[in-house]
Short mmCIF file of C-alpha atoms and ligand atoms in Angstrom, two decimals:
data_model
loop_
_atom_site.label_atom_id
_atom_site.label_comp_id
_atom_site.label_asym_id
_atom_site.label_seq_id
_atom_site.Cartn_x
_atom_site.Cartn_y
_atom_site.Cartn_z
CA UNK A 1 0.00 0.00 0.00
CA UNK A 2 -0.33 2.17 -1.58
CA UNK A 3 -0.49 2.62 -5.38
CA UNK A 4 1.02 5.94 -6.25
CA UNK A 5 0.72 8.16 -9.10
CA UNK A 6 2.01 11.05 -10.39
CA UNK A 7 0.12 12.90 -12.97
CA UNK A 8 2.31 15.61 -14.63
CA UNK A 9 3.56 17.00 -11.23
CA UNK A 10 5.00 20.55 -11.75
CA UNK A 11 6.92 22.51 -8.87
CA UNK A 12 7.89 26.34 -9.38
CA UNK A 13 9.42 28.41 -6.65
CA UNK A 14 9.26 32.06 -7.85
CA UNK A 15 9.98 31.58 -12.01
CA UNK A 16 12.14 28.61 -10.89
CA UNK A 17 10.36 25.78 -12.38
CA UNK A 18 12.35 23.01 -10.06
CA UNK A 19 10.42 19.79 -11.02
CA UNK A 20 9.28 19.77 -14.36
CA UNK A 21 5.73 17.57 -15.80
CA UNK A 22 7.04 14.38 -13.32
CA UNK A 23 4.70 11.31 -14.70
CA UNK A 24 4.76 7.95 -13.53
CA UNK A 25 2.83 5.13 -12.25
CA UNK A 26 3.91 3.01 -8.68
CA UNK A 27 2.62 -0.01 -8.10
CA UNK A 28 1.85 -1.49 -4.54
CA UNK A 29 4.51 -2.09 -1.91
CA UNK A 30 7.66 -1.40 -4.27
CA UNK A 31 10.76 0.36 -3.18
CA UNK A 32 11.15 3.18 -5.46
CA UNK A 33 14.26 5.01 -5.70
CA UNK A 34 14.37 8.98 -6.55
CA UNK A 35 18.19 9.09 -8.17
CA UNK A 36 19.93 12.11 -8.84
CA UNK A 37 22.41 14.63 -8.78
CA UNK A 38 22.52 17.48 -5.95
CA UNK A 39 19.70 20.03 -6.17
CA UNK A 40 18.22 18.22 -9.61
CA UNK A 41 14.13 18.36 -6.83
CA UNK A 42 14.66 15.02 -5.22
CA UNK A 43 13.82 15.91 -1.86
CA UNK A 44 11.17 18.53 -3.55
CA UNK A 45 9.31 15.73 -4.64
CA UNK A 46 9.26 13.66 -1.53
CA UNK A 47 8.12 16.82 0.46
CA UNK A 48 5.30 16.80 -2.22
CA UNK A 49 4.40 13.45 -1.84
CA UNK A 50 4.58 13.77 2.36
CA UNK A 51 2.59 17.12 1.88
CA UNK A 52 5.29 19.50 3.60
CA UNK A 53 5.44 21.44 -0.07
CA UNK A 54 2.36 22.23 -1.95
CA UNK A 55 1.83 20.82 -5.45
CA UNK A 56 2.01 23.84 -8.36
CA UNK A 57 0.52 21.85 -11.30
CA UNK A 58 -0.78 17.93 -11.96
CA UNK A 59 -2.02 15.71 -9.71
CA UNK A 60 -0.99 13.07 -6.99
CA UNK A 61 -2.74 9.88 -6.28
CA UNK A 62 -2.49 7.11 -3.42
CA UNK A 63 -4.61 4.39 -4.44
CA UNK A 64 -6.54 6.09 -7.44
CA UNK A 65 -8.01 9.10 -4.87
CA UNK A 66 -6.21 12.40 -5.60
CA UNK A 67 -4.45 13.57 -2.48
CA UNK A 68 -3.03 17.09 -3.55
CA UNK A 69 -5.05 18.52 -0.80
CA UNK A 70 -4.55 16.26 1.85
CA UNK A 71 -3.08 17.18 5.22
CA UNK A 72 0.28 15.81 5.80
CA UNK A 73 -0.92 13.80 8.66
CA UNK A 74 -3.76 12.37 7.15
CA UNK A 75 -1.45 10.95 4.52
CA UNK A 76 -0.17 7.78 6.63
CA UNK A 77 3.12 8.51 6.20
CA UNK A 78 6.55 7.94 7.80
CA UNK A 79 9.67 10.43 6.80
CA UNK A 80 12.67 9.97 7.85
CA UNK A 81 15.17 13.09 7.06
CA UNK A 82 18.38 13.41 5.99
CA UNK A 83 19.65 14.84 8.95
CA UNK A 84 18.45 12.77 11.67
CA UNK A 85 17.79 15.16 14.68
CA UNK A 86 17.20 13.02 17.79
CA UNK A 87 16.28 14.35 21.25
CA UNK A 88 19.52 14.58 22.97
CA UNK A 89 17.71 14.66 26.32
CA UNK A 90 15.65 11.58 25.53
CA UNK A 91 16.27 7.68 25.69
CA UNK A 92 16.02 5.70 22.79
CA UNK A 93 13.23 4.38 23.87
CA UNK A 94 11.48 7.56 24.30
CA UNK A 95 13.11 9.10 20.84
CA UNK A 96 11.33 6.08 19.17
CA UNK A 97 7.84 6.25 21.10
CA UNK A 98 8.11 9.93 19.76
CA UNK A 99 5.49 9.78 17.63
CA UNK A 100 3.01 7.96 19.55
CA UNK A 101 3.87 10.87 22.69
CA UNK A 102 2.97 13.50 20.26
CA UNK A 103 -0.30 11.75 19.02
CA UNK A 104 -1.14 11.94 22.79
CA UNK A 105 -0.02 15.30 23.60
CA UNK A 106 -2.71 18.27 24.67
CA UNK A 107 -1.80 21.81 25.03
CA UNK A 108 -1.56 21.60 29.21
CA UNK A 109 1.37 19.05 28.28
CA UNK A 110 3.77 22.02 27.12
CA UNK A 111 4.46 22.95 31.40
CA UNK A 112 7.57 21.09 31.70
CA UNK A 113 6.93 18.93 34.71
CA UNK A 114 3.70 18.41 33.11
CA UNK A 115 5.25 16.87 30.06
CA UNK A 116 8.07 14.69 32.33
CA UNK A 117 4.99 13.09 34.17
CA UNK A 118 2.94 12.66 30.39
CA UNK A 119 6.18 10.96 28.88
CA UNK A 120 6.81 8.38 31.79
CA UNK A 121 3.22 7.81 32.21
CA UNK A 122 3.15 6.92 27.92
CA UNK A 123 6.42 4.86 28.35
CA UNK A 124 4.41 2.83 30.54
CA UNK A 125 1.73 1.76 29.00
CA UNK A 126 1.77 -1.49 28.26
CA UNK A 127 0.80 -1.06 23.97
CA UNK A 128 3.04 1.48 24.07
CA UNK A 129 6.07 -0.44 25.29
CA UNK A 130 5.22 -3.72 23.30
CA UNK A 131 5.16 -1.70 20.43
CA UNK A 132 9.01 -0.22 21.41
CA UNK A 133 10.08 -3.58 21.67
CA UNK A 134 8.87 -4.71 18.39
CA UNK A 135 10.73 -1.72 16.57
CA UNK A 136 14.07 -2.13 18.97
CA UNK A 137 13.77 -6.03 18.10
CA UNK A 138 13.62 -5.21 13.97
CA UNK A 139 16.40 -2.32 14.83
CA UNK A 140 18.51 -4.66 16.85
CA UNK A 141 18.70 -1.42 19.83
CA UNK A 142 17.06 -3.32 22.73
CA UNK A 143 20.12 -3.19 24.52
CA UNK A 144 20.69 0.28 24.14
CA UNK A 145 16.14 1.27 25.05
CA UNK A 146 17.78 3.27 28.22
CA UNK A 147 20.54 4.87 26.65
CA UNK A 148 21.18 8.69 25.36
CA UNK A 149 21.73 9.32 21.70
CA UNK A 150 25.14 10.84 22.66
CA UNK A 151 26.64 7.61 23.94
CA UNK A 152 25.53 5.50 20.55
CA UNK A 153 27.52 5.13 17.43
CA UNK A 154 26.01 6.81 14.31
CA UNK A 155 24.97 3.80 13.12
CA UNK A 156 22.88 3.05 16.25
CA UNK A 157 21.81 6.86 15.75
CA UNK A 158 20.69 6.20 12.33
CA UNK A 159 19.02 2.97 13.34
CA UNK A 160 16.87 5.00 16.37
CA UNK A 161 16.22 7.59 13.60
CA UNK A 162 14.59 4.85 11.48
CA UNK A 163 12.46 2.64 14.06
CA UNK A 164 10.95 6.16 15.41
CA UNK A 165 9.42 6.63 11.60
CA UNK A 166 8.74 2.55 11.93
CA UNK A 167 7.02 2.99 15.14
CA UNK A 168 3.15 3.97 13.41
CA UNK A 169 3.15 1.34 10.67
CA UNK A 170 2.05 3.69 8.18
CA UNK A 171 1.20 2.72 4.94
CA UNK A 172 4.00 4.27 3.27
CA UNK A 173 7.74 5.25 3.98
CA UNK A 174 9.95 8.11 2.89
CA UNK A 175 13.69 8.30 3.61
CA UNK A 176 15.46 11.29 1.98
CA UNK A 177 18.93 10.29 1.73
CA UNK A 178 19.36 8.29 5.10
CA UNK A 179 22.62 7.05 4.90
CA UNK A 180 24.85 9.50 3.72
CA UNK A 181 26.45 10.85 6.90
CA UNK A 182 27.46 7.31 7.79
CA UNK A 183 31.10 6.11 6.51
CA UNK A 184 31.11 3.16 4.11
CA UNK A 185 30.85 0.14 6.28
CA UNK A 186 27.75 1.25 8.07
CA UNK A 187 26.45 2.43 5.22
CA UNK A 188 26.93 -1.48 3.59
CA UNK A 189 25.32 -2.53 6.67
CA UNK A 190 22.55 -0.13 6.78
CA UNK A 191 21.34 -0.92 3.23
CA UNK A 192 20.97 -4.29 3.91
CA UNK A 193 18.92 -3.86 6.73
CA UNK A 194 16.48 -1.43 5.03
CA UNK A 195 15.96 -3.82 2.14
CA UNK A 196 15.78 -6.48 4.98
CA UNK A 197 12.63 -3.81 6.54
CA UNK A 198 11.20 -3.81 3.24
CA UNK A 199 10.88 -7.20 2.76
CA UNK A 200 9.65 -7.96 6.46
CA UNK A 201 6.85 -4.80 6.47
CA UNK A 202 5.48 -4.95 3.28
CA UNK A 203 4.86 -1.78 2.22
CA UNK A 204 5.46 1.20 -0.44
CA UNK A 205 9.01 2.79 0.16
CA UNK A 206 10.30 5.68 -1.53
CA UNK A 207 14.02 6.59 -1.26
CA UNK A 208 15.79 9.46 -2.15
CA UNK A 209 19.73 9.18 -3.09
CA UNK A 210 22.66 10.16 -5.17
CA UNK A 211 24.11 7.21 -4.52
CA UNK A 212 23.44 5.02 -7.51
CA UNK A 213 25.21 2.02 -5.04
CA UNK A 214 22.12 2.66 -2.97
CA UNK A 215 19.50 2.91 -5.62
CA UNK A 216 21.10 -0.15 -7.61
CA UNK A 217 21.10 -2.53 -4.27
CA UNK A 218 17.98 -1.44 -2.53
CA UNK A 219 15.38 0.01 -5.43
CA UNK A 220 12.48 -2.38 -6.85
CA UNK A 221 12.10 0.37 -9.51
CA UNK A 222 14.25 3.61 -10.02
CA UNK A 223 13.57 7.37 -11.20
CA UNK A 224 16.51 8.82 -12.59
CA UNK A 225 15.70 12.80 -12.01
CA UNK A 226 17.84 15.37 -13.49
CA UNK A 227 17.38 19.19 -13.34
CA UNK A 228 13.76 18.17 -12.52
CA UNK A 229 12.92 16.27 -15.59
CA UNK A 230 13.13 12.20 -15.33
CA UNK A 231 15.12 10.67 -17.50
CA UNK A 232 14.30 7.29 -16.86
CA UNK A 233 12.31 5.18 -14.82
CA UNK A 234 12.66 0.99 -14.61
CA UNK A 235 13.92 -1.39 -13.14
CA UNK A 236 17.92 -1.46 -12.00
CA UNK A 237 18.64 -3.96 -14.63
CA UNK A 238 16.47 -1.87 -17.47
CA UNK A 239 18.57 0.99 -16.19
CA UNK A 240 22.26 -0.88 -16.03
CA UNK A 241 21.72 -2.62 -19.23
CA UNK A 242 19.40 -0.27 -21.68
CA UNK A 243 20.11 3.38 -20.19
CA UNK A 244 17.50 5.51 -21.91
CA UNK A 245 20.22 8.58 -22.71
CA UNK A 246 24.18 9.33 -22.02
CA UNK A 247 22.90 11.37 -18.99
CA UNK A 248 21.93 7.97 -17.35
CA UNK A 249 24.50 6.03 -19.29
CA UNK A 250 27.16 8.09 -17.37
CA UNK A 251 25.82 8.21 -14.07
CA UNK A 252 24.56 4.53 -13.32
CA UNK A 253 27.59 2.04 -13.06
CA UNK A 254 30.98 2.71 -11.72
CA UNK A 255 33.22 3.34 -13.84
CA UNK A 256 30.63 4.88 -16.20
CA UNK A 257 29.54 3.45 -19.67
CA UNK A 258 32.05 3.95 -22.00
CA UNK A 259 30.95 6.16 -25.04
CA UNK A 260 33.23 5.74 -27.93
CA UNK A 261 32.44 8.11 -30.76
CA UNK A 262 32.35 5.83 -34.44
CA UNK A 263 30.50 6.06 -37.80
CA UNK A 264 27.82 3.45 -38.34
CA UNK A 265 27.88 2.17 -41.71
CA UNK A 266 25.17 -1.00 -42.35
CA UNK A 267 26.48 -3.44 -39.59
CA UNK A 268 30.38 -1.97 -39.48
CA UNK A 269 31.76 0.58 -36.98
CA UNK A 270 34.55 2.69 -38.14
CA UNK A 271 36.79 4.36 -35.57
CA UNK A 272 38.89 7.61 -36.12
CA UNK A 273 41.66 6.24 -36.36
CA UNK A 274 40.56 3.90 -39.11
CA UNK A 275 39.73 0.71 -37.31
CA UNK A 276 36.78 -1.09 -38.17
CA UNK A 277 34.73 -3.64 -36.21
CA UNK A 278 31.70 -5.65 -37.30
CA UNK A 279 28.82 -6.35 -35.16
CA UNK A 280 28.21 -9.87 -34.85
CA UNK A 281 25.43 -12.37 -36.70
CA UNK A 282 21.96 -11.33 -34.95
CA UNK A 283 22.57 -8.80 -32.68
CA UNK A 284 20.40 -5.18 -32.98
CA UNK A 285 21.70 -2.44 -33.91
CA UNK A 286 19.93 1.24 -35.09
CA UNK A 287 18.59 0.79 -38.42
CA UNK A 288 19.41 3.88 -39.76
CA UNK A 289 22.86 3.16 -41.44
CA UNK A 290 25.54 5.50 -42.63
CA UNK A 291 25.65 8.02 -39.32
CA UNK A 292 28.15 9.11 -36.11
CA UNK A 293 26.73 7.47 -32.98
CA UNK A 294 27.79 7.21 -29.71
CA UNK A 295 28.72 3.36 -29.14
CA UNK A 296 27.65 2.80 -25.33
CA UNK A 297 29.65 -0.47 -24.06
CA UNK A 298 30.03 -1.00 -20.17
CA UNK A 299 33.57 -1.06 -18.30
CA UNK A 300 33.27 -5.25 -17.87
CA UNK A 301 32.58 -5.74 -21.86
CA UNK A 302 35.91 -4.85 -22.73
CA UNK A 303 38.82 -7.48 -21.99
CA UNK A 304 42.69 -7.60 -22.78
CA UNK A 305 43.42 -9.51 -26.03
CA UNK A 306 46.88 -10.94 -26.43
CA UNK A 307 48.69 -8.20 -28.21
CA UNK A 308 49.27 -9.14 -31.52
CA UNK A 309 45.09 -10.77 -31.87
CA UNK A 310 43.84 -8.52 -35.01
CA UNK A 311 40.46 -10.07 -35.08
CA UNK A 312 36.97 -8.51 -35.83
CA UNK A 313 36.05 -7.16 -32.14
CA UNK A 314 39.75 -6.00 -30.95
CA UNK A 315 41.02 -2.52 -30.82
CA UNK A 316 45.33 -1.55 -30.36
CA UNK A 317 44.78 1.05 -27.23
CA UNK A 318 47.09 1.99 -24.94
CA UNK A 319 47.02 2.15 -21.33
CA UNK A 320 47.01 5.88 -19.56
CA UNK A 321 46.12 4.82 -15.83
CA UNK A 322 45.71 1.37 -13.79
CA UNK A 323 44.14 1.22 -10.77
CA UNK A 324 44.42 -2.08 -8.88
CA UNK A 325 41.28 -2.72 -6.86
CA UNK A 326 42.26 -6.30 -5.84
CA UNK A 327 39.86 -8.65 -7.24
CA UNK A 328 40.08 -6.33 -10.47
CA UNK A 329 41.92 -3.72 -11.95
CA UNK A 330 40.44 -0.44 -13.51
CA UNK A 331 42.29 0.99 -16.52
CA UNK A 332 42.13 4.27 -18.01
CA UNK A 333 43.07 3.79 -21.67
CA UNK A 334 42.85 5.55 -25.18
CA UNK A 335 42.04 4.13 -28.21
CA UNK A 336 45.50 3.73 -31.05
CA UNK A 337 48.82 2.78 -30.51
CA UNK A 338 50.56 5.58 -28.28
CA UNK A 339 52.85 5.92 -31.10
CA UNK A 340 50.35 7.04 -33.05
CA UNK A 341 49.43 9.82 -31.01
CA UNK A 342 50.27 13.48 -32.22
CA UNK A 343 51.68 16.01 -29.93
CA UNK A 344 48.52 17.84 -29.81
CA UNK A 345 46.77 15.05 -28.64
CA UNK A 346 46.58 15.62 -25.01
CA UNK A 347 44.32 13.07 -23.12
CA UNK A 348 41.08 15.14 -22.87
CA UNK A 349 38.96 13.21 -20.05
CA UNK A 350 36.03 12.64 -22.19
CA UNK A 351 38.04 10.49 -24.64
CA UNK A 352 39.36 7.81 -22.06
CA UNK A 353 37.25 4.99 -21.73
CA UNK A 354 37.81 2.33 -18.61
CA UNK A 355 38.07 -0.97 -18.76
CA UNK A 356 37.46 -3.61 -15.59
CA UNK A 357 39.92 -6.61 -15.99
CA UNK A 358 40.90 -9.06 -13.61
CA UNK A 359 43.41 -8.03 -10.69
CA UNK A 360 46.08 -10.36 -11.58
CA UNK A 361 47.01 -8.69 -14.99
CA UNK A 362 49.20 -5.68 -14.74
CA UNK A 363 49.15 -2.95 -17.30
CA UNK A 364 51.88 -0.20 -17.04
CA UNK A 365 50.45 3.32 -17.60
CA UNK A 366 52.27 4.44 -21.54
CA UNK A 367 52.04 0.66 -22.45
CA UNK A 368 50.37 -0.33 -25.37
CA UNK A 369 47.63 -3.50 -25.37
CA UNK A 370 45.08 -4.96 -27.38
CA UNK A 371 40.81 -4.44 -26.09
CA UNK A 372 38.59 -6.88 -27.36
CA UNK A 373 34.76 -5.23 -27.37
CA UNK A 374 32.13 -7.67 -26.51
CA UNK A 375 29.47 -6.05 -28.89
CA UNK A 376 26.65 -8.19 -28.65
CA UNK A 377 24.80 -5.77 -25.52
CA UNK A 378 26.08 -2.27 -26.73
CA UNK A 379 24.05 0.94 -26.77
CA UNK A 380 23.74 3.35 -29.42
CA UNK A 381 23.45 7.36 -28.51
CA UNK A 382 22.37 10.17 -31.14
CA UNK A 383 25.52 11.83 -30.98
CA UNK A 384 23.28 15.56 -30.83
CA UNK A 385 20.75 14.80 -28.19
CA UNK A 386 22.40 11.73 -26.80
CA UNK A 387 19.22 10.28 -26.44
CA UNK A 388 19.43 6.25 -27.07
CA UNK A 389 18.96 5.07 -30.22
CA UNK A 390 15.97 2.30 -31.40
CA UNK A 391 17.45 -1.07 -32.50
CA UNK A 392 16.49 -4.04 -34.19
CA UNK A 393 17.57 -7.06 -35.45
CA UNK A 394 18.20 -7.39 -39.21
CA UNK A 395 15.99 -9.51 -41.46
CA UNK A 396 19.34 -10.87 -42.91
CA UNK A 397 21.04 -11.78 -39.73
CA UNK A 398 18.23 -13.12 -37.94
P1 LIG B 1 17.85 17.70 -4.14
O1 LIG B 1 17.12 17.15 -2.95
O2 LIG B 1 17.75 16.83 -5.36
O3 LIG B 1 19.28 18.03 -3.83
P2 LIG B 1 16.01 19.93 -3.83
O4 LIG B 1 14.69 19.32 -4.08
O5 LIG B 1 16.40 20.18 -2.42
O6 LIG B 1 17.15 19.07 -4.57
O7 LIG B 1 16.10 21.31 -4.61
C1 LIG B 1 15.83 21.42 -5.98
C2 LIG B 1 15.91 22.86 -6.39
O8 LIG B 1 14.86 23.59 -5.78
C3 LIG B 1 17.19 23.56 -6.00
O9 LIG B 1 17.59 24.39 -7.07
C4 LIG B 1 16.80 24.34 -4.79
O10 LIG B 1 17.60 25.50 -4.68
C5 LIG B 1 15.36 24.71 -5.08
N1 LIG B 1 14.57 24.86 -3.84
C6 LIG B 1 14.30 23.89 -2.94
N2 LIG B 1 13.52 24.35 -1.95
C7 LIG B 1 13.29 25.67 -2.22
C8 LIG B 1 12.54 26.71 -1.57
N3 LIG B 1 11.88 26.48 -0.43
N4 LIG B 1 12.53 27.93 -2.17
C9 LIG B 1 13.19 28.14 -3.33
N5 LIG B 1 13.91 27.22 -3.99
C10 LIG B 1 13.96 25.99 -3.45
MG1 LIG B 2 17.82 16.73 -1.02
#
């Protein structure tokens, strides 16, 4: 619960229009992930869809009922921020039974010994406690119910953060990038666990990241969002494999999808520097022939070929940085032999492309080698709008 739907959303502050004619539909119980760059209206649109920001233009819908006008706490909703303010002077187990104080709270409760007396006498009660326990259980912090948030690592912070939005069972969740003051370990851990909470509560999440690590792992379905306007919405494998322009191409996947300028003539691709490959038997490719395109191929499709292979997917490049990861390496190389190069070819970022290979080979930066393309799941990008390009499979080759 529950279905959303977003019917050509529009957001303007001032003449600013931040979120631009948003459409898409949600189904039931799916963890969506809002992806995108700083200040491209992520968190704009989860305020919308929490009711903290008024809608300019278009509609939102839980469940098929338009809820543009809905109070925010009508909505059934759980938010947890990005910065996770807890009550300093609290216990965890009263910063989680937060909520549940405040839907008890009347206006003689602001007189501070008033409002000591309320909270113990809440704490007590015996639904309100179970409850506690459930959420500290799922949260793994029922060690730490009478601690302070000071004396908790910020993992255990974040954790209290998220069982006090878990504490209601709403219907739906909202978590505005969670995670990202927490260093990379917890961060590991912490996705798990919110998939994990997904799984176990059933119901609609929608996440809001930059991370595309977190969006990847933990997203049923993604929105990629940029300067307002979504450039693609699917699932993390539609995204990974078919990205819908070079704007996603480039920021799903690390290192990015390689874009290799060529000319597409029929089924050949002819490189500047005078190489030609042929796309194999039966794979797709654009069907308008004779044009520049932007060859998409991902950093694990291209492997080292012994050096002297001239066959009809290899390439002579040569290698301009290796990074050793371990279990793989990551080079940085440029297509032609480096003898080849003229002196006015310095290496301009955007023609490098990156290669993952297994750790165990080493490449020495100036070196030349031999790729081999596997170009039976390429992309093709207009090389204008960089939009993706429609493929098929030739009649001949089928
Ligand atoms: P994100 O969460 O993706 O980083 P935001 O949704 O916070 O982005 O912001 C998107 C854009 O909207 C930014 O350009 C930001 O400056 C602008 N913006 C956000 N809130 C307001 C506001 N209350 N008034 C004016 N502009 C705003
Ligand atoms: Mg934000």
């Amino acid at each position: 619960m529950p279905r959303i739907r977003f019917n050509g959303i529009t957001k303007t502050y001032g003449d600013h229009e931040v979120i631009k004619t948003f459409s898409a539909d949600v189904p039931d119980n799916e963890f969506l992930v809002l992806l995108g760059p700083s200040g491209c209206g992520k968190s704009t649109m989860l305020r919308m869809i929490a009711g903290l920001t008024d809608i300019t233009a278009g509609e939102l819908e839980f469940d098929g009922t338009v809820v543009n006008g809905t109070e925010p706490k009508e909505r059934d909703i759980a938010f947890v921020f990005q910065s996770y303010a807890l009550y300093p002077h609290l216990t965890v187990r009263a910063n989680i039974a937060f909520p549940l104080l405040m839907s008890r709270f009347k206006p003689y409760h602001h007189l501070p010994v008033v409002n000591t007396l309320m909270r113990r006498r809440v704490l007590r009660d015996p639904d309100v406690d179970a409850q506690v326990r459930r959420v500290a259980a799922m949260m793994e912090l029922t060690d730490y119910l009478d601690r302070r948030p000071r004396t908790l690592s910020g993992g255990q912070r974040q954790r209290v953060a998220v069982g006090r939005a878990l504490i209601r069972e709403p219907s739906m969740y909202l978590l505005d990038e969670p995670l990202s003051n927490l260093d990379a370990i917890l961060r590991s851990q912490m996705r798990a666990e919110i998939s994990d909470l997904h799984h176990r509560v059933g119901k609609s999440f929608v996440y809001v990241t930059h991370d595309q690590v977190e969006a990847m792992t933990m997203g049923t379905r993604i929105i990629v969002l940029n300067e307002g306007v979504i450039q693609q919405y699917g699932t993390p494998k539609e995204i990974y494999d078919s990205p819908a322009n070079t704007f996603v191409a480039r920021f799903i996947g690390s290192p990015p999808m390689n874009l290799i300028r060529c000319r597409l003539d029929g089924r050949s691709l002819r490189f500047p520097d005078g190489v030609t490959l042929k796309l194999p038997e039966g794979c797709a490719s654009p069907s308008a022939p004779d044009r520049d395109v932007l060859l998409g191929v991902r950093a694990e499709k291209i492997s080292v070929a012994p050096s002297d292979a001239v066959a009809s997917d290899t390439m002579p490049a040569h290698i301009i940085v290796s990074e050793y990861l371990g279990a793989e390496t990551v080079v940085a190389f440029k297509l032609g032999r480096r003898a080849d190069q003229t002196e006015q070819d310095t290496v301009a970022k955007h023609d490098l492309q990156q290669a993952r290979i297994p750790g165990e080979l080493h490449l020495t930066p100036g070196a030349d080698f031999t790729v081999r393309l596997d170009l039976t799941n390429v992309s093709f990008f207009d090389v204008d709008s960089g939009e993706r390009l429609p493929v098929a499979v030739p009649e001949a080759t089928r």
